[in-house]
PDB file of C-alpha atoms in Angstrom:
ATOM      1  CA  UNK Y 136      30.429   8.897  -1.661  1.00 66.00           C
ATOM      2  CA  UNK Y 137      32.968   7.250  -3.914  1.00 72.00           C
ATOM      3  CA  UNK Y 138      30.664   5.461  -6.251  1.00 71.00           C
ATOM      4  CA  UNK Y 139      28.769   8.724  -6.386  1.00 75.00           C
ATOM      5  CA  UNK Y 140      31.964  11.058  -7.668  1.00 82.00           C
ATOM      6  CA  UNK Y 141      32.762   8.559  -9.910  1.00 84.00           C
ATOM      7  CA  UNK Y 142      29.179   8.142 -11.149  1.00 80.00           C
ATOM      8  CA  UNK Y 143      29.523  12.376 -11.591  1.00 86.00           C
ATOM      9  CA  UNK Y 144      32.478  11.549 -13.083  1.00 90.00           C
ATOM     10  CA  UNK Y 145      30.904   9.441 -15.924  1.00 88.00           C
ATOM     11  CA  UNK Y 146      27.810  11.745 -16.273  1.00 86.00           C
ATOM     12  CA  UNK Y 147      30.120  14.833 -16.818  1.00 89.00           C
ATOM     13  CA  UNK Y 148      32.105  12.853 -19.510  1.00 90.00           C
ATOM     14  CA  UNK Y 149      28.913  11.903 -21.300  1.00 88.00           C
ATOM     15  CA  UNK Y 150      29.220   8.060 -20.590  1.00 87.00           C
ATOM     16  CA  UNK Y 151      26.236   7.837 -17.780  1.00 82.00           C
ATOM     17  CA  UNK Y 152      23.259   9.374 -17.083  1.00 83.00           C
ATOM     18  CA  UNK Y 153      21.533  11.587 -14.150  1.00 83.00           C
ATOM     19  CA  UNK Y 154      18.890   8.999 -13.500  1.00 81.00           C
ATOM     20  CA  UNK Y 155      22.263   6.166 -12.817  1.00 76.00           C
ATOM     21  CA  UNK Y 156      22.701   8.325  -9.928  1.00 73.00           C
ATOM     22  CA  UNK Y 157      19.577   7.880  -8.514  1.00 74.00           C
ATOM     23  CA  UNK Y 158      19.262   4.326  -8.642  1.00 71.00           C
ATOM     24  CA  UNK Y 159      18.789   2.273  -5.295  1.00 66.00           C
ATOM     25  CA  UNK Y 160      22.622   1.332  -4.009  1.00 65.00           C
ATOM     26  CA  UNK Y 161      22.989  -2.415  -4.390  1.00 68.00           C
ATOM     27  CA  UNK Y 162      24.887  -3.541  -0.398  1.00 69.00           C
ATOM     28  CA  UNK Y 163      25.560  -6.779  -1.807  1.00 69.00           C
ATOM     29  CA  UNK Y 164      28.493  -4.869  -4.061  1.00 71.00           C
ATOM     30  CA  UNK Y 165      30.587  -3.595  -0.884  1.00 77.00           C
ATOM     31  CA  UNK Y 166      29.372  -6.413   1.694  1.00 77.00           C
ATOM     32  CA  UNK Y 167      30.237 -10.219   2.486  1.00 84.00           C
ATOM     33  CA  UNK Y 168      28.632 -10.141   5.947  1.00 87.00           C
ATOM     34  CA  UNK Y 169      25.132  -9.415   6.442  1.00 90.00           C
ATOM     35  CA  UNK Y 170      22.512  -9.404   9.867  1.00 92.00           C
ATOM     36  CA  UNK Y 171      19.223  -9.178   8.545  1.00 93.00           C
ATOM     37  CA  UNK Y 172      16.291  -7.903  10.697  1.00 95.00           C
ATOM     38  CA  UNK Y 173      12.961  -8.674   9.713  1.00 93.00           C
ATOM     39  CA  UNK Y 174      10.195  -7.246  11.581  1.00 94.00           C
ATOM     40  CA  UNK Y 175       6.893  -8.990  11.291  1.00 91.00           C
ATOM     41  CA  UNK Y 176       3.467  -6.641  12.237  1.00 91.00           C
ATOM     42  CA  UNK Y 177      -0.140  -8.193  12.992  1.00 90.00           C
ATOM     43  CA  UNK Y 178      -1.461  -4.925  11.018  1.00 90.00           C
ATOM     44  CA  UNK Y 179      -0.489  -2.036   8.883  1.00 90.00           C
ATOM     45  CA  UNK Y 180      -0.528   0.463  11.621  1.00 93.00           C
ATOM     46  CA  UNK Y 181       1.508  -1.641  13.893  1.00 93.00           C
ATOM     47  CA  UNK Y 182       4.224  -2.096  10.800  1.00 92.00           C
ATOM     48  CA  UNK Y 183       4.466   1.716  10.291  1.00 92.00           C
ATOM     49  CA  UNK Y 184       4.446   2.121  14.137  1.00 95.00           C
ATOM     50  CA  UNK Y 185       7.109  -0.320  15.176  1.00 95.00           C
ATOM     51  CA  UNK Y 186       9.196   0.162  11.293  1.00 94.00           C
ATOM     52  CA  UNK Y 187       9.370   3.756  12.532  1.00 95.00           C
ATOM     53  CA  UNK Y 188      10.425   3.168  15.159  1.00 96.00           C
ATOM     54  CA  UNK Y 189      13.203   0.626  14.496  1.00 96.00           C
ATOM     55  CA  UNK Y 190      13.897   2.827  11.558  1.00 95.00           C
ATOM     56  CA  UNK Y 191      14.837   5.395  14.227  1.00 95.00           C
ATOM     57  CA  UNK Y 192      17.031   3.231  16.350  1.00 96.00           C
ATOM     58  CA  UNK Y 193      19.174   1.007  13.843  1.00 96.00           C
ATOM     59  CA  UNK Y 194      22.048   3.727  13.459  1.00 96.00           C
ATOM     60  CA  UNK Y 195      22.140   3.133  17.261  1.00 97.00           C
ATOM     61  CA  UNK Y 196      22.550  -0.693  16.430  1.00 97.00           C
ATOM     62  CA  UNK Y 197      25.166  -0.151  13.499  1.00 95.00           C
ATOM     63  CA  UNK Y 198      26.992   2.268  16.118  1.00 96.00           C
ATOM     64  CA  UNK Y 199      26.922  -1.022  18.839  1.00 96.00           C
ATOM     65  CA  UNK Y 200      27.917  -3.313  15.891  1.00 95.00           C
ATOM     66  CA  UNK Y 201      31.022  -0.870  15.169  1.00 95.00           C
ATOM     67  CA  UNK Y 202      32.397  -0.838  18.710  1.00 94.00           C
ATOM     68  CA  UNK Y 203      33.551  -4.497  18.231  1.00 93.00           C
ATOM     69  CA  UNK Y 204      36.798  -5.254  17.247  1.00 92.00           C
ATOM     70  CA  UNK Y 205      36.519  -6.999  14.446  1.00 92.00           C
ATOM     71  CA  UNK Y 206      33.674  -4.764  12.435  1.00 92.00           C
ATOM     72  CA  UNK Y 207      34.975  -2.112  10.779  1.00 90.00           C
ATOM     73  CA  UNK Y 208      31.658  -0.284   9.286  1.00 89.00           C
ATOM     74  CA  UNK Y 209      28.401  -0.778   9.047  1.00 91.00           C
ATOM     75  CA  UNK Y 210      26.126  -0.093   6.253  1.00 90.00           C
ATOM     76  CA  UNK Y 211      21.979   0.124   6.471  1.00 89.00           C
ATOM     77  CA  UNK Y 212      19.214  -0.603   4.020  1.00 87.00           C
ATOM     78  CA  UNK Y 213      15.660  -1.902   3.660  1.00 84.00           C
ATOM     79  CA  UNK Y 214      15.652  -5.051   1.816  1.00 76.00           C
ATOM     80  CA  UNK Y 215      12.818  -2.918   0.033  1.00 63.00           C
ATOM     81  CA  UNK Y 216      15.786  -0.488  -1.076  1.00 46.00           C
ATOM     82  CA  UNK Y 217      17.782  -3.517  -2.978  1.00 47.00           C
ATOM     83  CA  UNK Y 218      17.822  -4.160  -6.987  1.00 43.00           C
ATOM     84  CA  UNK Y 219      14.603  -6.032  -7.372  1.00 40.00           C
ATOM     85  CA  UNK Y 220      15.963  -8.578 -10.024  1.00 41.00           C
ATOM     86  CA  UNK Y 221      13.556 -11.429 -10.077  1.00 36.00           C
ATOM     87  CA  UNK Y 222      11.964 -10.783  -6.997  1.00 39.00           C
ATOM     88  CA  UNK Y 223       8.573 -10.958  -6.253  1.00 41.00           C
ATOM     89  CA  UNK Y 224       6.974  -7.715  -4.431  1.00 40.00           C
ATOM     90  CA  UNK Y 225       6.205  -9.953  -1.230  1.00 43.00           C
ATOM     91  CA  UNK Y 226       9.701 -11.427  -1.197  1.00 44.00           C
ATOM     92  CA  UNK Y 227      11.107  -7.824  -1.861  1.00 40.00           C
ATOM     93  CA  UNK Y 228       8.583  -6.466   0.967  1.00 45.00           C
ATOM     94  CA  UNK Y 229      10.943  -9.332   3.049  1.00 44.00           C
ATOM     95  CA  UNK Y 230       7.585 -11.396   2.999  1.00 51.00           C
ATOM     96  CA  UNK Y 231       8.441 -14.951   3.824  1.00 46.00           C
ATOM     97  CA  UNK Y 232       5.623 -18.156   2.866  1.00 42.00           C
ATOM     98  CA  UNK Y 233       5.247 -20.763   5.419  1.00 42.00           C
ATOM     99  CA  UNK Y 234       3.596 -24.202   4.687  1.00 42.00           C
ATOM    100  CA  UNK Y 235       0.041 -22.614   6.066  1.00 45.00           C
ATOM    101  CA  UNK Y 236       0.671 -19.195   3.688  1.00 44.00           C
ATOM    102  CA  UNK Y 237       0.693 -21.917   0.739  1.00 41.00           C
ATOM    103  CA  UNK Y 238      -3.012 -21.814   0.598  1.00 43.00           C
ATOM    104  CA  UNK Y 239      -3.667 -18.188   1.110  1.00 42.00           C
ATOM    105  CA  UNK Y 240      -1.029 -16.486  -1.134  1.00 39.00           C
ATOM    106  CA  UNK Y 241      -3.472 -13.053  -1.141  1.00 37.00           C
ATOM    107  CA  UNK Y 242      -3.204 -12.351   2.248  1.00 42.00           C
ATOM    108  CA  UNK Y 243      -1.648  -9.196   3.640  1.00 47.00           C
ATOM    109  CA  UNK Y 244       1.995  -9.166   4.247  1.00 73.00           C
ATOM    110  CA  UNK Y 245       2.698  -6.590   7.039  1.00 87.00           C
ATOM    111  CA  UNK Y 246       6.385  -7.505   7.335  1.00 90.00           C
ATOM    112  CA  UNK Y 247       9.883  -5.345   7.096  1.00 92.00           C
ATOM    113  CA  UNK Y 248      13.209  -6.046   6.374  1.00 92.00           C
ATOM    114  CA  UNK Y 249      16.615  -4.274   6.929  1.00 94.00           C
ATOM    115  CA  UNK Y 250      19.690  -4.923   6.282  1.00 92.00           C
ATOM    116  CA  UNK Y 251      23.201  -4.346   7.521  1.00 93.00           C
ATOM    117  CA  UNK Y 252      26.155  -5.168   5.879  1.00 90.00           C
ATOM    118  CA  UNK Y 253      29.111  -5.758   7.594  1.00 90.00           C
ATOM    119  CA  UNK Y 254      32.714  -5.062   6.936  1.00 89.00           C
ATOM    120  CA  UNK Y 255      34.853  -8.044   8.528  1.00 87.00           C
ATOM    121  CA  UNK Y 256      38.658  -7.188   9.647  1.00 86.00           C
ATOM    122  CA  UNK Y 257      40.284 -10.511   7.962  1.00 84.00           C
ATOM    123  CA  UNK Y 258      41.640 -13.223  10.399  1.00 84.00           C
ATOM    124  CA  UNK Y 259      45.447 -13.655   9.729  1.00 85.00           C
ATOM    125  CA  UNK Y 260      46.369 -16.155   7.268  1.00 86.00           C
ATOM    126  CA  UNK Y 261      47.373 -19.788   9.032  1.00 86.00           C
ATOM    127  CA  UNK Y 262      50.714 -20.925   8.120  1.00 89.00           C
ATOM    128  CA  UNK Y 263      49.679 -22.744   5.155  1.00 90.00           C
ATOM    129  CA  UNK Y 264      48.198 -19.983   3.830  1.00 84.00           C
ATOM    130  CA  UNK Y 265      44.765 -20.350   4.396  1.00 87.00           C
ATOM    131  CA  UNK Y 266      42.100 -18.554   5.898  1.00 83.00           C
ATOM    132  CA  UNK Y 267      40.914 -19.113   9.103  1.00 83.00           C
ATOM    133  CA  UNK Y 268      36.883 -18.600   9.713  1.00 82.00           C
ATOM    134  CA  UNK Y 269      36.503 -15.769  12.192  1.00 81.00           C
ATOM    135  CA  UNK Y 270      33.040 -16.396  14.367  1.00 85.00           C
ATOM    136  CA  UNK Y 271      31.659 -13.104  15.750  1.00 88.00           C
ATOM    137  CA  UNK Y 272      29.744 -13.100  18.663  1.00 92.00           C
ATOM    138  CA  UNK Y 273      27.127  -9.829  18.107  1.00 93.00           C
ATOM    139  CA  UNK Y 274      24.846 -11.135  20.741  1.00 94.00           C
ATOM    140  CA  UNK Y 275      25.666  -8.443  23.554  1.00 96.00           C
ATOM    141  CA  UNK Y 276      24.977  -5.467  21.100  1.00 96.00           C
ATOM    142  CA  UNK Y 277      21.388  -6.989  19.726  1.00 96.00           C
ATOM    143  CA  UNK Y 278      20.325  -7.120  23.431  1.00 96.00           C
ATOM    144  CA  UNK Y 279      21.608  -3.759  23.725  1.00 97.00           C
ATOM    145  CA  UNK Y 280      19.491  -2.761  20.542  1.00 97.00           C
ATOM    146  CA  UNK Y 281      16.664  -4.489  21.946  1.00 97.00           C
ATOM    147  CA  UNK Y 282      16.529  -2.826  25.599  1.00 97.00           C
ATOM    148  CA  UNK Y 283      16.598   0.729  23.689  1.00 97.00           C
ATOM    149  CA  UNK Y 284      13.498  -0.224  21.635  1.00 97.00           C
ATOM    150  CA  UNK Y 285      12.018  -1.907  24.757  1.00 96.00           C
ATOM    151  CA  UNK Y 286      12.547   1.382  26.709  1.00 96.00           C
ATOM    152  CA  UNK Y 287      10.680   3.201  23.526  1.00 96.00           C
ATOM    153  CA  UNK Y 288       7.706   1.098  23.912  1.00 96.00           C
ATOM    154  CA  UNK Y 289       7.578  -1.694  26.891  1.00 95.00           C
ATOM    155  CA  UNK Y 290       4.100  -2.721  25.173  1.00 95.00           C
ATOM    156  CA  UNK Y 291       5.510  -4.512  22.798  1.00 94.00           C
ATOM    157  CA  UNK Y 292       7.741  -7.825  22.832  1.00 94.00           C
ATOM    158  CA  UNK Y 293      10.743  -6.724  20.257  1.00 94.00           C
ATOM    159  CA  UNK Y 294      11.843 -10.257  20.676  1.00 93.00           C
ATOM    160  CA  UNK Y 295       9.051 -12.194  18.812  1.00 94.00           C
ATOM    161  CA  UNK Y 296       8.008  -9.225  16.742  1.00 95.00           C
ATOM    162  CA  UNK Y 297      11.884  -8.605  15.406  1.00 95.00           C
ATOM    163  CA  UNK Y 298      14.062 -11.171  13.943  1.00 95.00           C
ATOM    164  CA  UNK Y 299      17.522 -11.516  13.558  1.00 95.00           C
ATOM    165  CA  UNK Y 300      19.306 -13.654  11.246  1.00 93.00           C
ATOM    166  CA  UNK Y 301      23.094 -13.795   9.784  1.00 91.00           C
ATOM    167  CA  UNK Y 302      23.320 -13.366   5.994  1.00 87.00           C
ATOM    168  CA  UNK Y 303      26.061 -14.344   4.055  1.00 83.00           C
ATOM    169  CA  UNK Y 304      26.649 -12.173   0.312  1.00 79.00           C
ATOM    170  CA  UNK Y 305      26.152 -15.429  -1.510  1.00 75.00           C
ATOM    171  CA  UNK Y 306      22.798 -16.726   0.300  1.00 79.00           C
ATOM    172  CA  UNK Y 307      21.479 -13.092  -0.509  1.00 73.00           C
ATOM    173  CA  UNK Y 308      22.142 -13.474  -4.104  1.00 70.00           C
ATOM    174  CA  UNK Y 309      20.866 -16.551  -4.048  1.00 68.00           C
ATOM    175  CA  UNK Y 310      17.374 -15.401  -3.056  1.00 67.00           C
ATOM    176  CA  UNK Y 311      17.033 -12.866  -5.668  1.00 59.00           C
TER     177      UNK Y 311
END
């Protein structure tokens, strides 16, 4: 909301435009934590029936995420949703190449990606002054987020079909 009145801000001052306001929110900005889940579909129908899905569920995930003590907010986006900048459409689809997709670079890509950047509370400083690393646990609130897309459809095994992966701000600018 706050880049957004400020954006207005600018527009109503002459010094941006309408179409600024518009363009895709960049995570990486706000973000230094990041748990990626990238969902990977044997067809098209079974990507927009399972990304649906998930799409429907993840605010209960970022909810789950929040209750721990040491995340303060959560923030959600497709990977699909990010800045494109020197990213190929399968890479910005959150298509991934293996050593047997070397061969066969025209094949389908039914895969999604999401996003959710994290906002860490800050260990307190040691007594030299630096900064300890703080290792969170979010184990407990994936299962959680699992068993509610289980109970949504019990057909399908969430746990090889979704994949969940820590991100750090720096590895995903790296990849663009």
């Amino acid at each position: 909301m706050s880049i957004g009145c400020r954006l207005v801000r600018r527009i109503i001052r002459g010094s941006a435009n309408w179409e600024e306001l518009f363009e895709p929110y960049d995570i990486s900005q706000d973000h230094r934590h990041f748990l990626r889940l990238t969902l990977s579909a044997d067809n098209y129908q079974e990507l927009v029936r399972l990304g649906g899905l998930i799409d429907s569920r993840l605010r209960d995930l970022a909810s789950f995420l929040e209750e721990h003590e040491f995340i303060q907010a959560v923030r959600i986006t497709k990977a699909s949703d990010l800045p494109k900048s020197g990213l190929s459409s399968r890479q910005s689809l959150g298509c991934h190449s293996s050593e047997n997709d070397a061969d066969n670079k025209d094949e389908a890509c039914f895969s999604r990606t999401w996003l959710l950047g994290m906002k860490m509370v800050q260990a307190t400083p040691l007594p030299d002054g630096t900064q300890p690393e703080r290792q969170i646990d979010v184990t407990e609130y994936l299962i959680r987020f699992y068993g509610i897309l289980h109970e949504r459809d019990s057909r399908t095994n969430f746990l090889e079909k979704l994949v969940a992966s820590y991100v750090t701000k720096s590895e995903l600018i790296a990849k663009r």
